[in-house]
mmCIF file with all atom_site columns, C-alpha atoms in Angstrom:
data_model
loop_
_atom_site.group_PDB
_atom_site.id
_atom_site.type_symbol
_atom_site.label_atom_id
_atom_site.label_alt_id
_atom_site.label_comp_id
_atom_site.label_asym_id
_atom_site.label_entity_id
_atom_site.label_seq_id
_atom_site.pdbx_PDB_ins_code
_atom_site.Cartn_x
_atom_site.Cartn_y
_atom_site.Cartn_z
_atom_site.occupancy
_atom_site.B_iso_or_equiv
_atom_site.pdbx_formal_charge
_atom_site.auth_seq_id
_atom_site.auth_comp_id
_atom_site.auth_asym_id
_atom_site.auth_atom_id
_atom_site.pdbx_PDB_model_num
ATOM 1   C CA . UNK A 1 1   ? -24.784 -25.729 10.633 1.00 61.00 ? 22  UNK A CA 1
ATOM 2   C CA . UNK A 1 2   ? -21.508 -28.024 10.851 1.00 64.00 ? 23  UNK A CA 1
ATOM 3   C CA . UNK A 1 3   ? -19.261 -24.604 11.624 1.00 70.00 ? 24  UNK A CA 1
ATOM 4   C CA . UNK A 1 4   ? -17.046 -25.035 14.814 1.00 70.00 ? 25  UNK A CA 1
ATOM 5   C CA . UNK A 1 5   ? -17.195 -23.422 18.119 1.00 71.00 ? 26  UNK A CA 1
ATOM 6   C CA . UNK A 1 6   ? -14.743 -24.032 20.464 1.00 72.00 ? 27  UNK A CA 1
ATOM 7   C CA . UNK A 1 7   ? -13.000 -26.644 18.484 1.00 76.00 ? 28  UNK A CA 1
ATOM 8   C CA . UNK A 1 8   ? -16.498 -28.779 18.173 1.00 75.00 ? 29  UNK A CA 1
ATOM 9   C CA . UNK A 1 9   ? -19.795 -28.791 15.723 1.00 74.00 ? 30  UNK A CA 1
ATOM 10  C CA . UNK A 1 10  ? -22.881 -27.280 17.883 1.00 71.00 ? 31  UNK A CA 1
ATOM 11  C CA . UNK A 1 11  ? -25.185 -27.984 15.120 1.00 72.00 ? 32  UNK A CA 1
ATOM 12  C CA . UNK A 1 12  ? -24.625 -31.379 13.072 1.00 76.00 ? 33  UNK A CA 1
ATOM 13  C CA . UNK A 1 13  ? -28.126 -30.488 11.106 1.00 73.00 ? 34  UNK A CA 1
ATOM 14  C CA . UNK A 1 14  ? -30.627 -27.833 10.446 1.00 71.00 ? 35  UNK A CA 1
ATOM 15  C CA . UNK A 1 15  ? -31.888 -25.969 13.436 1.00 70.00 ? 36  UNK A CA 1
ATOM 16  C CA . UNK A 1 16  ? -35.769 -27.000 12.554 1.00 71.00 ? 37  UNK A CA 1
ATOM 17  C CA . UNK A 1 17  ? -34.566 -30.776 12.270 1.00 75.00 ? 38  UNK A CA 1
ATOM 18  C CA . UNK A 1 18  ? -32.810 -30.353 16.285 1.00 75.00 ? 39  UNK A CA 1
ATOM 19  C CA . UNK A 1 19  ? -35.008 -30.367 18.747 1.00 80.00 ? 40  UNK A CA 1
ATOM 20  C CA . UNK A 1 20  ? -32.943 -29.861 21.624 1.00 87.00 ? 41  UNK A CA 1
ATOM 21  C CA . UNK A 1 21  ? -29.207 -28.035 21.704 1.00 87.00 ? 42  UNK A CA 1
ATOM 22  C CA . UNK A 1 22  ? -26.544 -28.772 24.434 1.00 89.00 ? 43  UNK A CA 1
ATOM 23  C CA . UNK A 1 23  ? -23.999 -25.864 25.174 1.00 89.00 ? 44  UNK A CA 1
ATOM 24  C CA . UNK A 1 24  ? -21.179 -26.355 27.478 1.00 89.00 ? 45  UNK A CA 1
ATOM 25  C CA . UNK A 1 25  ? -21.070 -23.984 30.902 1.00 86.00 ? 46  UNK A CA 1
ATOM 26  C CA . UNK A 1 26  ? -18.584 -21.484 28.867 1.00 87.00 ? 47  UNK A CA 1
ATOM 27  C CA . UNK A 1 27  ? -21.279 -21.300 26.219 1.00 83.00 ? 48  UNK A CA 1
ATOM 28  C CA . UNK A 1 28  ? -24.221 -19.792 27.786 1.00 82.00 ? 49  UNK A CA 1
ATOM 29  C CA . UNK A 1 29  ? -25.116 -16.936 25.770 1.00 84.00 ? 50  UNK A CA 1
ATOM 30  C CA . UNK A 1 30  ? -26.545 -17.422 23.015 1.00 85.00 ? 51  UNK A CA 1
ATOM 31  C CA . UNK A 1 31  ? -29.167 -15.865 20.548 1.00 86.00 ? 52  UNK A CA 1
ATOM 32  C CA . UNK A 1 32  ? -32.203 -17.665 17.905 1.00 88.00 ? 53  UNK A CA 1
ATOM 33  C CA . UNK A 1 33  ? -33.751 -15.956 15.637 1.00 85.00 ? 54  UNK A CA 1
ATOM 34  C CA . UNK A 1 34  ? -37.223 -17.073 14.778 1.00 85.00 ? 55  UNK A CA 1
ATOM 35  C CA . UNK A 1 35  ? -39.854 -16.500 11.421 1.00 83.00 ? 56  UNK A CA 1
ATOM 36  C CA . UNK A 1 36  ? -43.660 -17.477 10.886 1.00 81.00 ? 57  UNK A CA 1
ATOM 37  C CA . UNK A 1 37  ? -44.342 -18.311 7.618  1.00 76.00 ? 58  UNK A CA 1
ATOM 38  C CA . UNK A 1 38  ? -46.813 -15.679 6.262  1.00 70.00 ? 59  UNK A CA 1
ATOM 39  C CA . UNK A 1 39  ? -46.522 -13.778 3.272  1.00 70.00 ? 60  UNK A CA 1
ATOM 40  C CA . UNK A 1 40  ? -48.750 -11.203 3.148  1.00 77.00 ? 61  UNK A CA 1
ATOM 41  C CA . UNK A 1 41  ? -47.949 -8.311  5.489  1.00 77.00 ? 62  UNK A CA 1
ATOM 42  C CA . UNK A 1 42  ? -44.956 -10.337 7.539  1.00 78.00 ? 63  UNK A CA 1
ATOM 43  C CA . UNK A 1 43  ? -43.813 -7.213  8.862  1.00 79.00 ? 64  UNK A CA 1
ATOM 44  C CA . UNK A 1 44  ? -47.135 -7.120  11.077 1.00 82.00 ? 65  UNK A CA 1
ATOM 45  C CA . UNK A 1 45  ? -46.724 -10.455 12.262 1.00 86.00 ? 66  UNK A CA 1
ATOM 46  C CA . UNK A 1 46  ? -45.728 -10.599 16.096 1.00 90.00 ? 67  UNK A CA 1
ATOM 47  C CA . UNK A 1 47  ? -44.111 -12.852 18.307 1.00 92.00 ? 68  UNK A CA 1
ATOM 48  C CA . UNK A 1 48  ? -44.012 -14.264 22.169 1.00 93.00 ? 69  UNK A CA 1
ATOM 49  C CA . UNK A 1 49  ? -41.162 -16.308 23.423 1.00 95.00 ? 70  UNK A CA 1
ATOM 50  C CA . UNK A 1 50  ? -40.398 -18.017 27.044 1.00 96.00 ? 71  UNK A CA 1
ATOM 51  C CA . UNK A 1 51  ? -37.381 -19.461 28.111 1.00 96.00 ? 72  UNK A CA 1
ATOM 52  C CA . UNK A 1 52  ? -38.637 -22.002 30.673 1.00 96.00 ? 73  UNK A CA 1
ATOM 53  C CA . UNK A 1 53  ? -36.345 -22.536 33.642 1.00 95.00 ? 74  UNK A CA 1
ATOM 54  C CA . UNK A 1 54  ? -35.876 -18.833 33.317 1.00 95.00 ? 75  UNK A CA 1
ATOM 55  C CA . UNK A 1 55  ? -38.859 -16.162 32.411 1.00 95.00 ? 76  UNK A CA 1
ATOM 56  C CA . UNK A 1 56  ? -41.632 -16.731 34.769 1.00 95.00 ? 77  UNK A CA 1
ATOM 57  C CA . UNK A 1 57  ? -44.100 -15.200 32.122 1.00 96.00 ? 78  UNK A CA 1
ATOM 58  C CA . UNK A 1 58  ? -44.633 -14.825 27.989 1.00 94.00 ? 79  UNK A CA 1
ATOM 59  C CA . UNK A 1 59  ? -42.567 -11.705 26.940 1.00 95.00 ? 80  UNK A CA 1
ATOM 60  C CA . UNK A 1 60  ? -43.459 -9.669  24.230 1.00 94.00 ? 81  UNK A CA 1
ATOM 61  C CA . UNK A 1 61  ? -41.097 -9.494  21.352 1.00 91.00 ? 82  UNK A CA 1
ATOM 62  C CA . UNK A 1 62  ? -43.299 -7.289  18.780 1.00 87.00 ? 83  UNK A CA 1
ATOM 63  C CA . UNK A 1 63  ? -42.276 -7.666  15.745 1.00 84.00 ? 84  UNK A CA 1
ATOM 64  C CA . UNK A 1 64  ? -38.575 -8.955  16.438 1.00 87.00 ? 85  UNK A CA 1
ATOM 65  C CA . UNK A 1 65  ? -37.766 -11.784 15.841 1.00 89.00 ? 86  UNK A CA 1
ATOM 66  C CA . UNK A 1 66  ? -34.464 -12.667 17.920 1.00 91.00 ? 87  UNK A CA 1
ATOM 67  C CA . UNK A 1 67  ? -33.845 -13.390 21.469 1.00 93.00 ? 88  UNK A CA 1
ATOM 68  C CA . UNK A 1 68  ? -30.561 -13.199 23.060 1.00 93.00 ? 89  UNK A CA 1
ATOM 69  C CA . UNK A 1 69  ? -29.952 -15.080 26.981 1.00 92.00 ? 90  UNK A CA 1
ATOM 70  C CA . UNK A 1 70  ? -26.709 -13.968 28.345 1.00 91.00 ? 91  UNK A CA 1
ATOM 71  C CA . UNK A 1 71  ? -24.759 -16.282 31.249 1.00 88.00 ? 92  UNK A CA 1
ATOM 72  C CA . UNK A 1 72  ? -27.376 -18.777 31.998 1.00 91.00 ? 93  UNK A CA 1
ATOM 73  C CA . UNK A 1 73  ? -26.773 -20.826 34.898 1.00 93.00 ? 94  UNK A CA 1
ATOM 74  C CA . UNK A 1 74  ? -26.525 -24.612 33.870 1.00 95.00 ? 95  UNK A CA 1
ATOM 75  C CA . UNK A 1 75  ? -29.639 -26.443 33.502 1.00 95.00 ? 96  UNK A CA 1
ATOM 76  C CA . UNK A 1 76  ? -32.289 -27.640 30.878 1.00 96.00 ? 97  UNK A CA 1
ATOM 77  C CA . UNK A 1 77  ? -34.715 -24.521 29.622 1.00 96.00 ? 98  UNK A CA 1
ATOM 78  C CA . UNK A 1 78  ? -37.079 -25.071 26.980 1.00 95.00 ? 99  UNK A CA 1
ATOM 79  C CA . UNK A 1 79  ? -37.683 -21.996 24.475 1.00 94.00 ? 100 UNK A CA 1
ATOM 80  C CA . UNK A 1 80  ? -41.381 -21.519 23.299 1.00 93.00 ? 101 UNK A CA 1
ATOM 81  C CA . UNK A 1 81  ? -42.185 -19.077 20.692 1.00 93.00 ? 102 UNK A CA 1
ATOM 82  C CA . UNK A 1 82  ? -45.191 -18.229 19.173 1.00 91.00 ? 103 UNK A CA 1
ATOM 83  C CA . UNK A 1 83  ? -46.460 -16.013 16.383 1.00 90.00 ? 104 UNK A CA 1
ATOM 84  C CA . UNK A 1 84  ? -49.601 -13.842 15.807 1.00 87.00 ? 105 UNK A CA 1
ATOM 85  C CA . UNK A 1 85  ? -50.074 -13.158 11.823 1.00 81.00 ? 106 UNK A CA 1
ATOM 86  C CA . UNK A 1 86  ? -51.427 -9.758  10.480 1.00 77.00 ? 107 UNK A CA 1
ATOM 87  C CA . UNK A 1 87  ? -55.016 -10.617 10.880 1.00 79.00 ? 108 UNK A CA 1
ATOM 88  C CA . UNK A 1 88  ? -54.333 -10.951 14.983 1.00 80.00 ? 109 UNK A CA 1
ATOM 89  C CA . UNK A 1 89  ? -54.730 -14.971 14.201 1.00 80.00 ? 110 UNK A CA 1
ATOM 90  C CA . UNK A 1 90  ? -52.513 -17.572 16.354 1.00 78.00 ? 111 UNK A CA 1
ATOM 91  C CA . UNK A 1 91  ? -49.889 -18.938 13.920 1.00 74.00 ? 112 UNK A CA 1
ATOM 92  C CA . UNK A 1 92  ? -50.225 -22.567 14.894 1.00 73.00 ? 113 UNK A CA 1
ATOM 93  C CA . UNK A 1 93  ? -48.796 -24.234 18.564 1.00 79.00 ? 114 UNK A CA 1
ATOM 94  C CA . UNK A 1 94  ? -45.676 -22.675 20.069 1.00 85.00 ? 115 UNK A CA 1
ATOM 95  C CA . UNK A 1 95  ? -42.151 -24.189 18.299 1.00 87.00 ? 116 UNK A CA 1
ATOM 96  C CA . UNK A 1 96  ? -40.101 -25.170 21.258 1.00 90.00 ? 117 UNK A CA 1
ATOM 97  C CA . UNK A 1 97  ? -36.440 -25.915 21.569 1.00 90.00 ? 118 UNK A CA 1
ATOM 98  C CA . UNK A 1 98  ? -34.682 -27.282 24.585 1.00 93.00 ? 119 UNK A CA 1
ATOM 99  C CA . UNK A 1 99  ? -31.707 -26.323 25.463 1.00 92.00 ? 120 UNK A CA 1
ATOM 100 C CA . UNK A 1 100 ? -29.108 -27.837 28.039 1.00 93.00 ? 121 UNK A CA 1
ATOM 101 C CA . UNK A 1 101 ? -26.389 -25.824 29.618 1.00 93.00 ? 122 UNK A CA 1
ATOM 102 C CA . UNK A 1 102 ? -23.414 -28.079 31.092 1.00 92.00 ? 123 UNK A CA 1
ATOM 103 C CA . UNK A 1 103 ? -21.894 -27.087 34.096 1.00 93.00 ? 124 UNK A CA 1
ATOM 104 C CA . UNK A 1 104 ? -18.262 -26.823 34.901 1.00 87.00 ? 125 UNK A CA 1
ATOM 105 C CA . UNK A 1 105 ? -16.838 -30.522 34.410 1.00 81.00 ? 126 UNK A CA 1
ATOM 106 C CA . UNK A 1 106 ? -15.620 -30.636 38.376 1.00 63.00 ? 127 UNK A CA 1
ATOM 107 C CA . UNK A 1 107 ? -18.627 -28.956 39.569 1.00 53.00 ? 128 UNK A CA 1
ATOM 108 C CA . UNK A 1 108 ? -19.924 -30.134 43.222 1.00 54.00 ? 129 UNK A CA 1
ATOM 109 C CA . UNK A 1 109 ? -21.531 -33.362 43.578 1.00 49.00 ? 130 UNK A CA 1
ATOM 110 C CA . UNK A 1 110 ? -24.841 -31.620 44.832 1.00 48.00 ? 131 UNK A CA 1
ATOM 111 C CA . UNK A 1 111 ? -25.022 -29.546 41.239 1.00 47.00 ? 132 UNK A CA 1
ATOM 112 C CA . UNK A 1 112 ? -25.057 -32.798 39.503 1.00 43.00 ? 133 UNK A CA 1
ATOM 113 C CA . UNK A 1 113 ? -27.787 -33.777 41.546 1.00 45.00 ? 134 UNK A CA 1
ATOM 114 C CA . UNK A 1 114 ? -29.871 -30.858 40.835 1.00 44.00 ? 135 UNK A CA 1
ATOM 115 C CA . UNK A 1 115 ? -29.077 -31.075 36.876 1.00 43.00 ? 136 UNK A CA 1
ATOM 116 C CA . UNK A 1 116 ? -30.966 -34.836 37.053 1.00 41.00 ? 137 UNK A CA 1
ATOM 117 C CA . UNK A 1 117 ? -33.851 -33.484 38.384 1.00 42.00 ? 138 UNK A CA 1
ATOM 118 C CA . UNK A 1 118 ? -33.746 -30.417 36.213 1.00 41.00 ? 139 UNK A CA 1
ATOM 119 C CA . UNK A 1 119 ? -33.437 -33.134 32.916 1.00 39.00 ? 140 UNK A CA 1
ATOM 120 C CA . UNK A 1 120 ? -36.344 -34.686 33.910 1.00 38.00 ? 141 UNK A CA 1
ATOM 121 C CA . UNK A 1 121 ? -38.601 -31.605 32.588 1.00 38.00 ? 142 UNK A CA 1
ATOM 122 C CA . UNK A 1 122 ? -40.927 -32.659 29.788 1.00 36.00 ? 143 UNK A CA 1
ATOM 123 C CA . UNK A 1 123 ? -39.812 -32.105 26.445 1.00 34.00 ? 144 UNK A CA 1
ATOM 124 C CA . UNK A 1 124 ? -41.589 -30.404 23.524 1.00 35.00 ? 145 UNK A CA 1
ATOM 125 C CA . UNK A 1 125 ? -41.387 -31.258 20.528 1.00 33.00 ? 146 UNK A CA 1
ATOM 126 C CA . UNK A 1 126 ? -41.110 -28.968 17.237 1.00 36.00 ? 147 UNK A CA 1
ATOM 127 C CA . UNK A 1 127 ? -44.460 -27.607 15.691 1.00 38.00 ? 148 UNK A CA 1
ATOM 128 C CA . UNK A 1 128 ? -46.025 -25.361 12.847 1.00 40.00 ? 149 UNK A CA 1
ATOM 129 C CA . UNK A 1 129 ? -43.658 -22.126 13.647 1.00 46.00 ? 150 UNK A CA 1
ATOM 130 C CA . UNK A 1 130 ? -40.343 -22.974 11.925 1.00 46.00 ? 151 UNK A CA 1
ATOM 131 C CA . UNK A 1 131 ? -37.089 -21.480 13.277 1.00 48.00 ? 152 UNK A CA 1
ATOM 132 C CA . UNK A 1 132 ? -35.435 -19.448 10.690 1.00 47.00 ? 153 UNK A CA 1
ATOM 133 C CA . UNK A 1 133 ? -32.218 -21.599 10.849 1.00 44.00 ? 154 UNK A CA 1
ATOM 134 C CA . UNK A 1 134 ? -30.299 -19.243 12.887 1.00 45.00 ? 155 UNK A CA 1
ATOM 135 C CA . UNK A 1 135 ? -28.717 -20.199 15.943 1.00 48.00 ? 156 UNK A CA 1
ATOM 136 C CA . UNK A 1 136 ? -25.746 -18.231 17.823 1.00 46.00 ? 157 UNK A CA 1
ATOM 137 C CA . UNK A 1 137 ? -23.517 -19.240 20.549 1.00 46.00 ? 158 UNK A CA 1
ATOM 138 C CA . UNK A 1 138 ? -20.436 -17.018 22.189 1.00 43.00 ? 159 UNK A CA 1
ATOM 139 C CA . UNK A 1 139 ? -18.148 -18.502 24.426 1.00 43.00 ? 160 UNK A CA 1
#
């Protein structure tokens, strides 16, 4: 939070108070790490994530609790996690997080086109699974 990347501040506040991240075209990988907030056995929690716009389907993350994307095409995706505690018990609704990847400032006129529609998709807002406060970007 406040650091610089690429001569600018990505996050200007906590990850769990931003509901949405923007990343420039250069800055599409990135990785978020993710915690549920249970005490007792936390190594037996487990986790789901989605990256709509991109995974078709919930993938299985076990007991990790990090997911890396790696040269996303420009666009608005929305990351869902969710968490199952020890007892096999859902954690609470999926946390989501959008995030929008620029394009190329001088990208064709048709791209831009396809971006409006694309920023259009509904937008979720944060709920009971916290993000850990970790958020990574390479350029």
């Amino acid at each position: 939070m406040g650091e610089k990347l690429n001569g600018r501040v990505l996050l200007s506040q906590s990850i769990t108070q931003s509901p949405e991240i923007t990343l420039k075209h250069r800055e599409n990988v990135f990785s978020v790490s993710f915690a549920a907030l249970n005490y007792f056995h936390p190594e037996r929690n487990r986790y789901l994530y989605k990256l709509e716009g991109f995974n078709k389907d919930w993938v299985p993350a076990g007991a990790t609790r990090k997911v890396t994307y790696t040269n996303l095409d420009p666009g608005v995706y929305t990351l869902l996690v969710k968490a199952i505690d020890s007892d096999g018990d859902w954690t609470g609704q999926e946390q989501a997080l959008r995030i929008t990847v620029q394009p190329r400032s001088g990208a064709p006129r048709w791209h831009s086109a396809c971006m409006h529609c694309w920023s259009s998709a509904p937008c979720y807002s944060p709920a009971a699974l916290p993000w850990t406060g970790n958020a990574c970007v390479s350029a």
